[in-house]
Short mmCIF file of C-alpha atoms in Angstrom, two decimals:
data_model
loop_
_atom_site.label_atom_id
_atom_site.label_comp_id
_atom_site.label_asym_id
_atom_site.label_seq_id
_atom_site.Cartn_x
_atom_site.Cartn_y
_atom_site.Cartn_z
CA MET W 1 -17.58 27.52 18.00
CA ARG W 2 -15.76 30.50 19.49
CA LEU W 3 -12.80 31.61 17.40
CA GLU W 4 -10.47 31.61 20.40
CA ARG W 5 -11.09 27.91 20.91
CA ILE W 6 -10.43 27.10 17.25
CA LEU W 7 -7.08 28.87 17.51
CA GLU W 8 -5.93 27.08 20.66
CA GLY W 9 -2.36 25.76 20.38
CA LEU W 10 -1.53 27.76 17.23
CA GLU W 11 1.68 29.72 16.94
CA ILE W 12 0.33 33.21 16.21
CA LEU W 13 2.76 35.90 15.10
CA GLU W 14 0.26 38.73 15.35
CA THR W 15 -3.38 39.63 14.90
CA VAL W 16 -4.74 42.45 12.80
CA GLY W 17 -7.86 43.42 14.69
CA SER W 18 -8.92 42.26 18.13
CA LEU W 19 -9.72 38.67 19.12
CA GLU W 20 -11.67 39.92 22.13
CA GLY W 21 -15.35 39.43 21.61
CA ALA W 22 -14.76 37.63 18.30
CA GLN W 23 -17.96 36.05 17.13
CA GLU W 24 -18.84 32.41 16.64
CA VAL W 25 -17.33 30.60 13.67
CA ALA W 26 -19.77 28.31 11.88
CA ILE W 27 -17.44 26.79 9.29
CA VAL W 28 -13.77 26.61 8.33
CA GLN W 29 -12.96 26.96 4.62
CA THR W 30 -10.02 27.03 2.23
CA ASP W 31 -12.03 27.71 -0.94
CA SER W 32 -12.87 31.41 -1.27
CA ARG W 33 -15.62 30.68 -3.81
CA LYS W 34 -17.78 28.86 -1.30
CA HIS W 35 -20.47 30.76 0.57
CA GLY W 36 -20.30 30.33 4.32
CA LYS W 37 -21.81 32.68 6.88
CA ASN W 38 -19.43 33.38 9.79
CA ALA W 39 -16.64 31.40 8.15
CA LEU W 40 -12.97 31.23 9.08
CA PHE W 41 -10.95 31.35 5.85
CA VAL W 42 -7.47 29.83 5.76
CA CYS W 43 -5.21 31.11 2.97
CA LEU W 44 -3.32 28.24 1.34
CA GLN W 45 -0.77 28.55 -1.42
CA GLY W 46 -1.04 25.80 -4.04
CA ALA W 47 0.66 25.02 -7.31
CA ASN W 48 -1.67 27.25 -9.35
CA THR W 49 -3.44 29.55 -6.90
CA ASP W 50 -2.65 31.49 -3.74
CA GLY W 51 -5.43 31.90 -1.21
CA HIS W 52 -3.84 35.12 0.05
CA PHE W 53 -5.09 36.82 -3.12
CA LYS W 54 -8.58 35.44 -2.54
CA ALA W 55 -9.20 36.75 0.96
CA GLN W 56 -11.49 39.59 -0.15
CA GLU W 57 -13.60 37.15 -2.15
CA ALA W 58 -13.88 34.92 0.93
CA ILE W 59 -15.01 37.91 3.01
CA LYS W 60 -17.62 38.76 0.39
CA ASN W 61 -18.90 35.17 0.70
CA GLY W 62 -19.21 35.29 4.49
CA ALA W 63 -15.75 34.97 6.09
CA VAL W 64 -15.37 36.92 9.34
CA ALA W 65 -11.73 36.05 10.01
CA ILE W 66 -8.69 35.17 7.91
CA VAL W 67 -5.71 32.96 8.77
CA THR W 68 -2.77 34.20 6.75
CA GLU W 69 1.01 34.14 6.51
CA ARG W 70 1.24 37.92 5.94
CA LYS W 71 -0.78 41.07 6.55
CA LEU W 72 -3.44 41.58 3.93
CA ASP W 73 -5.34 44.61 2.72
CA CYS W 74 -8.78 43.43 3.76
CA THR W 75 -11.52 44.32 6.22
CA ALA W 76 -11.76 41.12 8.32
CA LEU W 77 -9.89 40.07 11.43
CA GLN W 78 -6.52 38.58 10.45
CA ILE W 79 -4.54 35.92 12.32
CA VAL W 80 -0.97 35.84 11.03
CA VAL W 81 0.86 32.51 11.43
CA PRO W 82 4.23 31.15 10.21
CA SER W 83 2.57 28.43 8.09
CA THR W 84 -1.09 28.24 7.15
CA ARG W 85 -0.58 24.60 6.10
CA LYS W 86 0.55 23.68 9.60
CA ALA W 87 -2.13 25.86 11.16
CA LEU W 88 -4.93 24.23 9.15
CA GLY W 89 -4.33 20.80 10.68
CA LYS W 90 -4.57 22.16 14.21
CA ILE W 91 -7.53 24.37 13.33
CA ALA W 92 -9.39 21.39 11.84
CA ALA W 93 -8.59 19.29 14.90
CA ASN W 94 -9.90 21.97 17.27
CA PHE W 95 -12.99 22.65 15.17
CA TYR W 96 -14.00 18.98 15.31
CA LEU W 97 -13.16 18.77 19.05
CA ASN W 98 -9.87 16.90 18.61
CA PRO W 99 -11.27 13.45 17.76
CA ALA W 100 -7.76 12.05 17.18
CA ASN W 101 -7.06 12.42 20.91
CA ARG W 102 -9.85 9.94 21.64
CA LEU W 103 -8.81 7.38 19.02
CA LYS W 104 -5.83 5.06 18.71
CA ILE W 105 -4.37 5.87 15.30
CA ILE W 106 -1.82 3.80 13.38
CA GLY W 107 -0.06 5.58 10.51
CA ILE W 108 1.47 3.70 7.58
CA THR W 109 3.77 5.24 4.99
CA GLY W 110 6.12 3.93 2.30
CA THR W 111 6.29 3.79 -1.48
CA ASN W 112 4.62 0.39 -1.74
CA GLY W 113 2.66 -1.88 0.59
CA LYS W 114 0.71 0.74 2.54
CA THR W 115 -2.73 -0.52 1.57
CA THR W 116 -2.09 -4.23 2.11
CA THR W 117 -0.35 -3.57 5.43
CA SER W 118 -3.25 -1.40 6.60
CA TYR W 119 -5.76 -4.15 5.81
CA LEU W 120 -3.62 -6.74 7.59
CA VAL W 121 -3.41 -4.54 10.70
CA ALA W 122 -7.16 -3.92 10.57
CA SER W 123 -7.87 -7.65 10.17
CA ILE W 124 -5.89 -8.39 13.34
CA LEU W 125 -7.61 -5.62 15.29
CA LYS W 126 -11.04 -6.82 14.19
CA LYS W 127 -10.21 -10.36 15.29
CA ALA W 128 -9.24 -8.86 18.63
CA GLY W 129 -12.73 -7.40 18.91
CA LYS W 130 -11.66 -3.81 18.31
CA GLU W 131 -13.95 -1.52 16.33
CA THR W 132 -11.64 -0.38 13.53
CA GLY W 133 -11.71 2.18 10.75
CA ILE W 134 -9.51 2.38 7.66
CA ILE W 135 -8.48 5.50 5.73
CA GLY W 136 -6.50 5.02 2.53
CA THR W 137 -6.23 4.59 -1.21
CA LEU W 138 -9.22 2.25 -1.42
CA GLY W 139 -11.44 4.68 0.48
CA ILE W 140 -12.70 5.17 4.02
CA LEU W 141 -14.27 2.20 5.82
CA TYR W 142 -15.86 1.95 9.25
CA LYS W 143 -18.95 0.34 10.68
CA ASN W 144 -21.20 -0.22 7.65
CA LYS W 145 -19.86 2.79 5.78
CA LYS W 146 -17.66 2.74 2.70
CA LEU W 147 -16.83 6.21 1.44
CA PRO W 148 -14.76 7.05 -1.64
CA SER W 149 -11.66 9.19 -1.26
CA ASP W 150 -9.86 11.01 -4.05
CA LEU W 151 -6.70 11.18 -1.96
CA THR W 152 -4.75 8.53 -0.06
CA THR W 153 -4.77 10.87 2.94
CA PRO W 154 -7.69 13.33 2.99
CA ASP W 155 -7.17 17.05 3.48
CA PRO W 156 -7.23 18.17 7.15
CA LEU W 157 -10.83 19.40 7.29
CA ALA W 158 -12.20 16.21 5.69
CA LEU W 159 -9.80 14.07 7.72
CA HIS W 160 -10.80 15.42 11.14
CA GLU W 161 -14.48 15.44 10.19
CA THR W 162 -14.09 11.75 9.31
CA LEU W 163 -12.26 10.99 12.57
CA ALA W 164 -15.01 12.76 14.52
CA ASP W 165 -17.68 10.66 12.80
CA MET W 166 -15.69 7.50 13.41
CA TYR W 167 -15.48 8.28 17.11
CA ALA W 168 -19.21 9.06 17.21
CA HIS W 169 -19.88 5.61 15.74
CA GLY W 170 -17.82 3.81 18.36
CA VAL W 171 -14.57 3.32 16.44
CA GLU W 172 -11.60 2.72 18.74
CA TYR W 173 -8.70 2.16 16.30
CA VAL W 174 -7.99 3.88 12.97
CA VAL W 175 -5.47 2.49 10.49
CA MET W 176 -4.45 5.28 8.14
CA GLU W 177 -2.25 5.41 5.05
CA VAL W 178 -0.14 8.56 5.14
CA SER W 179 1.26 9.69 1.80
CA ALA W 180 4.43 11.69 1.25
CA HIS W 181 2.35 14.53 -0.21
CA ALA W 182 0.18 14.60 2.91
CA LEU W 183 3.26 14.82 5.12
CA TYR W 184 4.82 17.50 2.93
CA TYR W 185 1.65 19.59 3.29
CA TYR W 186 1.32 18.86 7.04
CA LYS W 187 -2.09 17.25 6.59
CA THR W 188 -1.68 15.11 9.73
CA GLU W 189 -0.79 18.08 11.93
CA GLY W 190 -2.74 17.79 15.17
CA ILE W 191 -2.65 13.97 15.16
CA SER W 192 -0.58 11.79 17.47
CA PHE W 193 -0.02 8.19 16.42
CA CYS W 194 0.24 5.25 18.79
CA ALA W 195 2.36 3.46 16.17
CA CYS W 196 3.69 4.16 12.69
CA ILE W 197 4.96 1.77 10.01
CA PHE W 198 7.56 2.50 7.30
CA THR W 199 7.19 -0.18 4.58
CA ASN W 200 9.92 0.84 2.10
CA LEU W 201 11.31 3.76 0.13
CA THR W 202 11.84 3.44 -3.63
CA GLN W 203 11.47 5.75 -6.62
CA ASP W 204 8.16 7.51 -7.04
CA HIS W 205 6.69 11.03 -7.18
CA LEU W 206 9.84 12.64 -8.58
CA ASP W 207 7.52 14.85 -10.62
CA PHE W 208 6.73 16.55 -7.29
CA PHE W 209 9.80 16.02 -5.09
CA PRO W 210 13.11 17.33 -6.50
CA SER W 211 15.05 14.30 -5.25
CA MET W 212 14.75 10.96 -3.48
CA ASP W 213 16.25 12.56 -0.38
CA GLU W 214 13.50 15.15 -0.19
CA TYR W 215 10.87 12.49 -0.89
CA GLY W 216 12.28 10.42 1.98
CA GLU W 217 12.52 13.40 4.31
CA ALA W 218 8.82 14.11 3.80
CA LYS W 219 7.97 10.54 4.84
CA ALA W 220 10.34 10.75 7.81
CA ARG W 221 8.15 13.49 9.33
CA LEU W 222 5.70 10.79 10.36
CA PHE W 223 8.28 9.29 12.72
CA ASP W 224 9.05 12.42 14.71
CA PRO W 225 9.01 11.29 18.37
CA SER W 226 6.62 14.12 19.21
CA VAL W 227 3.84 12.51 17.15
CA CYS W 228 4.85 8.83 16.88
CA ALA W 229 5.11 6.68 20.01
CA VAL W 230 6.48 3.54 18.33
CA ALA W 231 8.12 3.23 14.91
CA ILE W 232 8.04 -0.09 13.03
CA VAL W 233 10.51 0.05 10.15
CA ASN W 234 11.63 -2.19 7.29
CA GLY W 235 15.16 -3.01 8.40
CA ASP W 236 16.10 -4.50 5.03
CA ASP W 237 15.57 -1.11 3.37
CA GLU W 238 18.64 1.06 3.91
CA LYS W 239 16.79 4.24 2.99
CA CYS W 240 14.11 3.53 5.62
CA ARG W 241 16.81 2.89 8.22
CA SER W 242 18.58 6.15 7.42
CA MET W 243 15.36 8.16 7.62
CA VAL W 244 14.72 7.08 11.23
CA PHE W 245 18.38 7.23 12.31
CA LYS W 246 17.89 10.32 14.51
CA ARG W 247 14.94 8.70 16.24
CA GLU W 248 16.86 5.48 16.82
CA LYS W 249 19.91 7.38 18.11
CA ALA W 250 17.72 9.31 20.56
CA GLY W 251 16.48 6.03 22.03
CA THR W 252 12.85 6.50 21.04
CA LYS W 253 11.21 3.10 20.59
CA THR W 254 11.95 1.80 17.10
CA LEU W 255 11.46 -1.79 15.94
CA PHE W 256 12.92 -3.21 12.74
CA TYR W 257 11.55 -6.09 10.70
CA GLY W 258 13.02 -7.95 7.74
CA LEU W 259 13.95 -11.15 5.97
CA ASP W 260 17.61 -10.57 5.06
CA THR W 261 19.26 -8.69 7.93
CA PRO W 262 19.25 -9.17 11.72
CA THR W 263 16.11 -7.45 12.98
CA ASP W 264 13.72 -7.45 15.95
CA CYS W 265 11.08 -9.19 13.84
CA PHE W 266 11.81 -11.69 11.08
CA ALA W 267 10.23 -14.58 9.20
CA VAL W 268 10.95 -17.93 7.59
CA ILE W 269 8.89 -18.81 4.52
CA THR W 270 8.03 -22.51 4.74
CA GLU W 271 5.83 -22.97 1.67
CA GLU W 272 4.43 -20.77 -1.08
CA ASN W 273 2.49 -20.94 -4.33
CA LEU W 274 0.36 -18.72 -6.53
CA LYS W 275 -2.46 -18.63 -3.99
CA LYS W 276 -0.85 -18.42 -0.54
CA THR W 277 2.29 -18.19 1.55
CA GLU W 278 2.95 -20.18 4.70
CA CYS W 279 5.48 -18.65 7.04
CA LEU W 280 6.75 -18.58 10.61
CA LEU W 281 7.04 -15.10 12.09
CA ASN W 282 9.26 -14.23 15.04
CA ILE W 283 8.01 -10.98 16.54
CA SER W 284 10.39 -9.97 19.32
CA ASP W 285 10.67 -13.67 20.30
CA LYS W 286 6.93 -14.28 19.99
CA LEU W 287 6.27 -16.94 17.34
CA CYS W 288 3.37 -16.80 14.87
CA ARG W 289 2.67 -19.54 12.32
CA VAL W 290 0.67 -17.97 9.53
CA ASP W 291 -1.10 -19.31 6.42
CA LEU W 292 -1.16 -16.06 4.50
CA LEU W 293 -3.73 -16.05 1.68
CA LEU W 294 -1.51 -13.64 -0.24
CA THR W 295 1.34 -14.55 -2.53
CA GLY W 296 4.80 -13.04 -2.72
CA ARG W 297 7.78 -12.32 -0.53
CA HIS W 298 6.75 -8.65 -0.33
CA ASN W 299 3.52 -9.68 1.40
CA VAL W 300 5.55 -11.46 4.08
CA TYR W 301 7.15 -8.06 4.76
CA ASN W 302 3.66 -6.56 5.02
CA ALA W 303 2.58 -9.32 7.41
CA LEU W 304 5.70 -8.80 9.55
CA ALA W 305 4.97 -5.09 9.82
CA ALA W 306 1.35 -5.71 10.77
CA ALA W 307 2.27 -8.38 13.34
CA ALA W 308 4.96 -6.20 14.93
CA CYS W 309 2.47 -3.34 15.20
CA ALA W 310 -0.16 -5.62 16.76
CA VAL W 311 2.27 -6.93 19.39
CA GLU W 312 3.09 -3.34 20.36
CA LEU W 313 -0.65 -2.68 20.70
CA GLY W 314 -0.91 -5.58 23.15
CA ILE W 315 -2.63 -8.10 20.84
CA ASP W 316 -1.90 -11.75 21.70
CA VAL W 317 -0.11 -14.06 19.26
CA SER W 318 -3.06 -16.37 18.58
CA THR W 319 -5.21 -13.40 17.55
CA ILE W 320 -2.42 -12.11 15.30
CA GLU W 321 -2.18 -15.51 13.60
CA GLU W 322 -5.94 -15.59 13.09
CA GLY W 323 -6.08 -12.02 11.82
CA LEU W 324 -3.28 -12.45 9.29
CA SER W 325 -4.56 -15.82 8.05
CA SER W 326 -8.16 -14.70 7.62
CA LEU W 327 -7.56 -11.84 5.17
CA LYS W 328 -8.55 -13.36 1.83
CA SER W 329 -7.32 -10.58 -0.45
CA VAL W 330 -6.93 -6.83 -0.81
CA CYS W 331 -8.66 -5.27 -3.79
CA GLY W 332 -6.20 -4.75 -6.62
CA ARG W 333 -3.14 -5.78 -4.63
CA LEU W 334 -1.71 -8.79 -6.49
CA GLU W 335 -5.26 -10.12 -6.45
CA MET W 336 -6.12 -13.25 -8.40
CA VAL W 337 -9.32 -12.33 -10.24
CA ALA W 338 -9.73 -15.20 -12.67
CA GLU W 339 -8.65 -18.78 -13.22
CA VAL W 340 -9.27 -19.66 -16.84
CA GLY W 341 -8.59 -23.33 -17.34
CA SER W 342 -5.09 -23.63 -15.98
CA ALA W 343 -4.15 -19.99 -16.62
CA TYR W 344 -4.34 -17.31 -13.94
CA VAL W 345 -5.16 -13.60 -14.15
CA TYR W 346 -4.00 -11.14 -11.48
CA VAL W 347 -4.76 -7.46 -10.98
CA ASP W 348 -2.23 -5.32 -9.17
CA PHE W 349 -1.75 -1.64 -8.31
CA ALA W 350 2.01 -1.87 -9.01
CA HIS W 351 2.91 1.43 -10.67
CA THR W 352 6.58 1.85 -9.73
CA PRO W 353 9.68 -0.06 -10.86
CA ASP W 354 10.06 -1.65 -7.42
CA GLY W 355 6.39 -2.56 -7.13
CA LEU W 356 6.33 -4.18 -10.57
CA GLU W 357 9.51 -6.12 -9.89
CA LYS W 358 8.20 -7.52 -6.61
CA SER W 359 4.91 -8.60 -8.14
CA LEU W 360 6.52 -10.16 -11.20
CA ASN W 361 9.07 -11.99 -9.02
CA ALA W 362 6.25 -13.38 -6.89
CA LEU W 363 4.38 -14.73 -9.91
CA LYS W 364 7.39 -15.86 -11.94
CA LYS W 365 8.54 -18.16 -9.15
CA HIS W 366 5.43 -20.33 -9.51
CA CYS W 367 4.48 -19.76 -13.16
CA LYS W 368 4.68 -23.01 -15.14
CA GLY W 369 3.96 -21.36 -18.48
CA ARG W 370 4.57 -17.83 -19.73
CA LEU W 371 4.39 -14.75 -17.51
CA VAL W 372 2.59 -11.97 -19.39
CA CYS W 373 2.44 -8.39 -18.09
CA LEU W 374 -0.02 -5.73 -19.24
CA PHE W 375 0.84 -2.26 -17.99
CA GLY W 376 1.22 1.44 -18.73
CA CYS W 377 2.36 4.55 -16.86
CA GLY W 378 0.41 7.53 -15.58
CA GLY W 379 0.47 10.77 -17.52
CA ASN W 380 1.72 14.05 -16.03
CA ARG W 381 3.69 12.19 -13.40
CA ASP W 382 7.32 11.15 -12.88
CA LYS W 383 8.55 10.46 -16.43
CA SER W 384 11.92 9.11 -15.31
CA LYS W 385 10.37 5.90 -13.99
CA ARG W 386 8.77 4.95 -17.33
CA PRO W 387 11.85 3.41 -19.00
CA LEU W 388 12.76 1.83 -15.66
CA MET W 389 9.37 0.11 -15.52
CA GLY W 390 9.83 -1.01 -19.12
CA GLU W 391 13.23 -2.44 -18.22
CA VAL W 392 11.84 -4.35 -15.23
CA VAL W 393 9.02 -5.92 -17.24
CA ALA W 394 11.35 -6.81 -20.12
CA LYS W 395 13.66 -8.64 -17.73
CA LYS W 396 11.05 -10.34 -15.58
CA SER W 397 8.24 -11.29 -17.95
CA ASP W 398 8.06 -13.45 -21.09
CA PHE W 399 5.80 -11.05 -22.97
CA ALA W 400 4.24 -7.64 -22.39
CA VAL W 401 1.24 -5.67 -23.61
CA LEU W 402 2.00 -1.94 -23.39
CA THR W 403 -1.12 0.16 -22.96
CA SER W 404 -2.64 3.20 -21.25
CA ASP W 405 -2.91 3.70 -17.52
CA ASN W 406 -4.31 7.13 -16.61
CA PRO W 407 -2.88 9.23 -19.46
CA ARG W 408 -4.38 12.43 -18.04
CA TYR W 409 -3.30 15.27 -20.36
CA GLU W 410 -0.59 13.35 -22.22
CA ASP W 411 -0.81 11.39 -25.46
CA PRO W 412 -0.80 7.68 -24.51
CA LEU W 413 1.57 6.94 -27.40
CA ASP W 414 4.12 9.39 -25.98
CA ILE W 415 3.95 7.63 -22.61
CA ILE W 416 4.32 4.22 -24.24
CA ALA W 417 7.31 5.50 -26.24
CA ASP W 418 9.02 6.40 -22.95
CA ILE W 419 8.35 2.88 -21.64
CA GLU W 420 9.74 1.35 -24.84
CA LYS W 421 13.08 3.11 -24.35
CA GLY W 422 13.74 0.88 -21.37
CA TYR W 423 11.94 -2.22 -22.62
CA ARG W 424 13.71 -2.45 -25.98
CA ARG W 425 17.13 -2.53 -24.31
CA PHE W 426 16.36 -6.03 -23.03
CA SER W 427 13.57 -7.52 -25.12
CA ALA W 428 11.52 -7.25 -28.30
CA ARG W 429 8.75 -9.52 -26.99
CA TYR W 430 5.88 -7.07 -26.65
CA VAL W 431 2.94 -5.49 -28.42
CA VAL W 432 1.45 -2.00 -28.17
CA VAL W 433 -2.33 -1.69 -27.72
CA PRO W 434 -3.08 1.86 -26.47
CA ASP W 435 -6.77 1.26 -25.68
CA ARG W 436 -6.73 -0.48 -22.28
CA ARG W 437 -9.93 -2.47 -22.83
CA LYS W 438 -8.67 -3.77 -26.18
CA ALA W 439 -5.30 -4.48 -24.58
CA ILE W 440 -6.91 -6.64 -21.89
CA ASP W 441 -8.97 -8.41 -24.56
CA TYR W 442 -5.77 -9.12 -26.52
CA ALA W 443 -3.92 -10.38 -23.44
CA LEU W 444 -6.74 -12.75 -22.45
CA ASP W 445 -6.76 -14.25 -25.96
CA PHE W 446 -2.97 -14.58 -25.80
CA LEU W 447 -3.08 -16.81 -22.70
CA LYS W 448 -2.35 -20.52 -23.00
CA LYS W 449 -2.20 -23.40 -20.55
CA ASP W 450 -0.30 -22.61 -17.31
CA ASP W 451 0.30 -18.96 -18.28
CA VAL W 452 -0.06 -16.12 -15.78
CA LEU W 453 -1.28 -12.65 -16.76
CA LEU W 454 -0.52 -9.65 -14.55
CA VAL W 455 -2.72 -6.61 -15.28
CA ALA W 456 -0.79 -3.86 -13.49
CA GLY W 457 -0.98 -0.17 -12.70
CA LYS W 458 -4.56 0.58 -11.66
CA GLY W 459 -5.44 -2.06 -9.08
CA GLY W 460 -8.69 -1.15 -7.38
CA GLU W 461 -9.24 2.11 -9.27
CA GLU W 462 -12.69 2.42 -10.81
CA TYR W 463 -11.87 5.07 -13.40
CA GLN W 464 -9.48 6.02 -16.18
CA GLU W 465 -8.51 9.68 -16.30
CA ILE W 466 -8.26 11.16 -19.81
CA MET W 467 -8.00 14.90 -20.55
CA GLY W 468 -9.37 15.89 -17.15
CA ILE W 469 -12.35 13.51 -17.28
CA LYS W 470 -12.63 10.35 -15.18
CA TYR W 471 -14.33 7.63 -17.20
CA ALA W 472 -15.70 4.53 -15.47
CA PHE W 473 -13.10 1.80 -15.86
CA ASP W 474 -12.36 -1.09 -13.52
CA ASP W 475 -9.85 -3.77 -14.53
CA HIS W 476 -11.80 -6.38 -12.53
CA THR W 477 -15.07 -5.64 -14.31
CA VAL W 478 -13.47 -5.44 -17.75
CA ILE W 479 -11.74 -8.81 -17.27
CA GLU W 480 -14.93 -10.46 -16.02
CA THR W 481 -17.04 -9.02 -18.85
CA LEU W 482 -14.58 -10.02 -21.56
CA LEU W 483 -14.24 -13.57 -20.24
CA MET W 484 -18.03 -13.95 -20.12
CA ARG W 485 -18.29 -12.78 -23.73
CA LYS W 486 -15.69 -15.36 -24.68
CA GLY W 487 -17.78 -18.03 -22.96
CA LYS W 488 -15.06 -18.81 -20.45
CA ASN W 489 -15.81 -19.66 -16.85
CA ILE W 490 -13.94 -17.68 -14.20
#
C-alpha cells in the first residue's frame, strides 16, 4: 500500500524527507527486532522501552519510514506526529482498509460485567439473524473461529487485522470489550461505535492509574460523541453518571438503566434461585419478560444493558427476550460447574472487591448451608485491593480458603498476608493453602450438604502465571478431575 494512503487523516507536524514518490509499504510494525522489507515503523514509548531509540535497528531490519514524536538521527523518511499511540490506531485502520467503517461495532467498558454483557448482546443479535463477532477477555469468536487473545482489547494492528477478517467472513456486528488500558493507549482510535455500554466503575487497576478519577477518565473516552453514537450507562452507579455528564449535558443520546433509581430502562425481579433469574424488563416502555439462566442481581444489570442496546439497534422485543433467555452460561462468570449431591460449585472471574461482593451476595441469598469462598489476588497488581477483598469475603462468606491466583513475580505468601490484613478484622474462619490445586481439593472435601463453594479470581483463564511462565491451569478442569478421583458424580 502507498505510504500516502496509510497516512490519510493523520495530524502530521512535519516530515523529514519527502513523501513524494514514497515507495510501497508492505507491513506496519512496532517491534524494531522484527525483519520486514519495506516496513513502516511506529515508535511507541512503553513502561520499559522507547521505540524512538530503536529506529535505527528497525531501519536495519527493513523499515523505509518512521512515525515518530520527534526528529531522529536516522536515515529513513520520518513522519513527526503529536502522538504515535493515536497515530497507530489510524494507521492500522488505513492499512487494513478501514474495516470498522463497514461493521456495526458495539463497545462495552466497565470494571465488571463486560464479558457477560457482551455475550448477552451477541446472543440477541444472533437470534435476530445477524452474523456477529465477539472480541474480549475470553478470546475472539466469529463464524467457526475461536482465537485466543492475551489482552481484553487487542493492540491496534491485531485489532484491525481481526476486524478486516471478520468483514471478509461476512460478519455484520462486532461486540467488543474495551478496557481502560486500551482507551488510555488509544487502541480504538480509528473506530466509530454505533453504541457503547458503561457497566460500572469500581476499584481496580490502581497499580497503573494514579487515582480512581484518572481510571474513570480513561473509560470515559469511549463515550466521546465523536466516536459513540449512543451511550447506554448504569444509572445506579454515580461514577458512571459523572463520567458521561458532559455528553448528557450536550444532548447527545444517552440512555440510563438501573434497578434503584429512576432510569430509562429498569427491571423487576420476579423470581430467582441458584440457577436462574426471572425478571420483567422495561426498556424505554417496551416490556420484556425474561427467564435469565444466570443468577444474581448484577446479571439483571447486564441483561438490562444488553436489552437497551438491542432496542437502540432496532431489534424487536420478542427477539430480545429469546436472546437473553437462551444464553445458558458464560465461561467463568458465576458459572455453576458442579452439583455434588446437594452442594454446588461455582467458578467466577471476580477479582475486585465489588465483583466478589456481588457474586457472594448472589449465592448467599439462596445458600441453605455454608457459603465457602476460595480466592487469591494477582501478583504485581493493585495491592490496595487485597485487604478490601479479604474484608468482603470475611463479611459475606461462612468460610474461606486463601490461595494463589496469578502470583506472577511475587511470593504467594506475601499476597495472602495482604489479604489476611482485611480478612482478620472481621473473621478467623479461614485456612491458607497456597497451592491452588491443593486448595481446591481441600475446599471440595470441606463441602457438606447444601453448601455452596465459590472458586473465584480466574474464571475462564486456562493458565496460572508464576515467575514469568504461564502454566496450564483451568479451575473447571481441576474441579472436574478432582471430583472424578473422589468418585463423585458431577
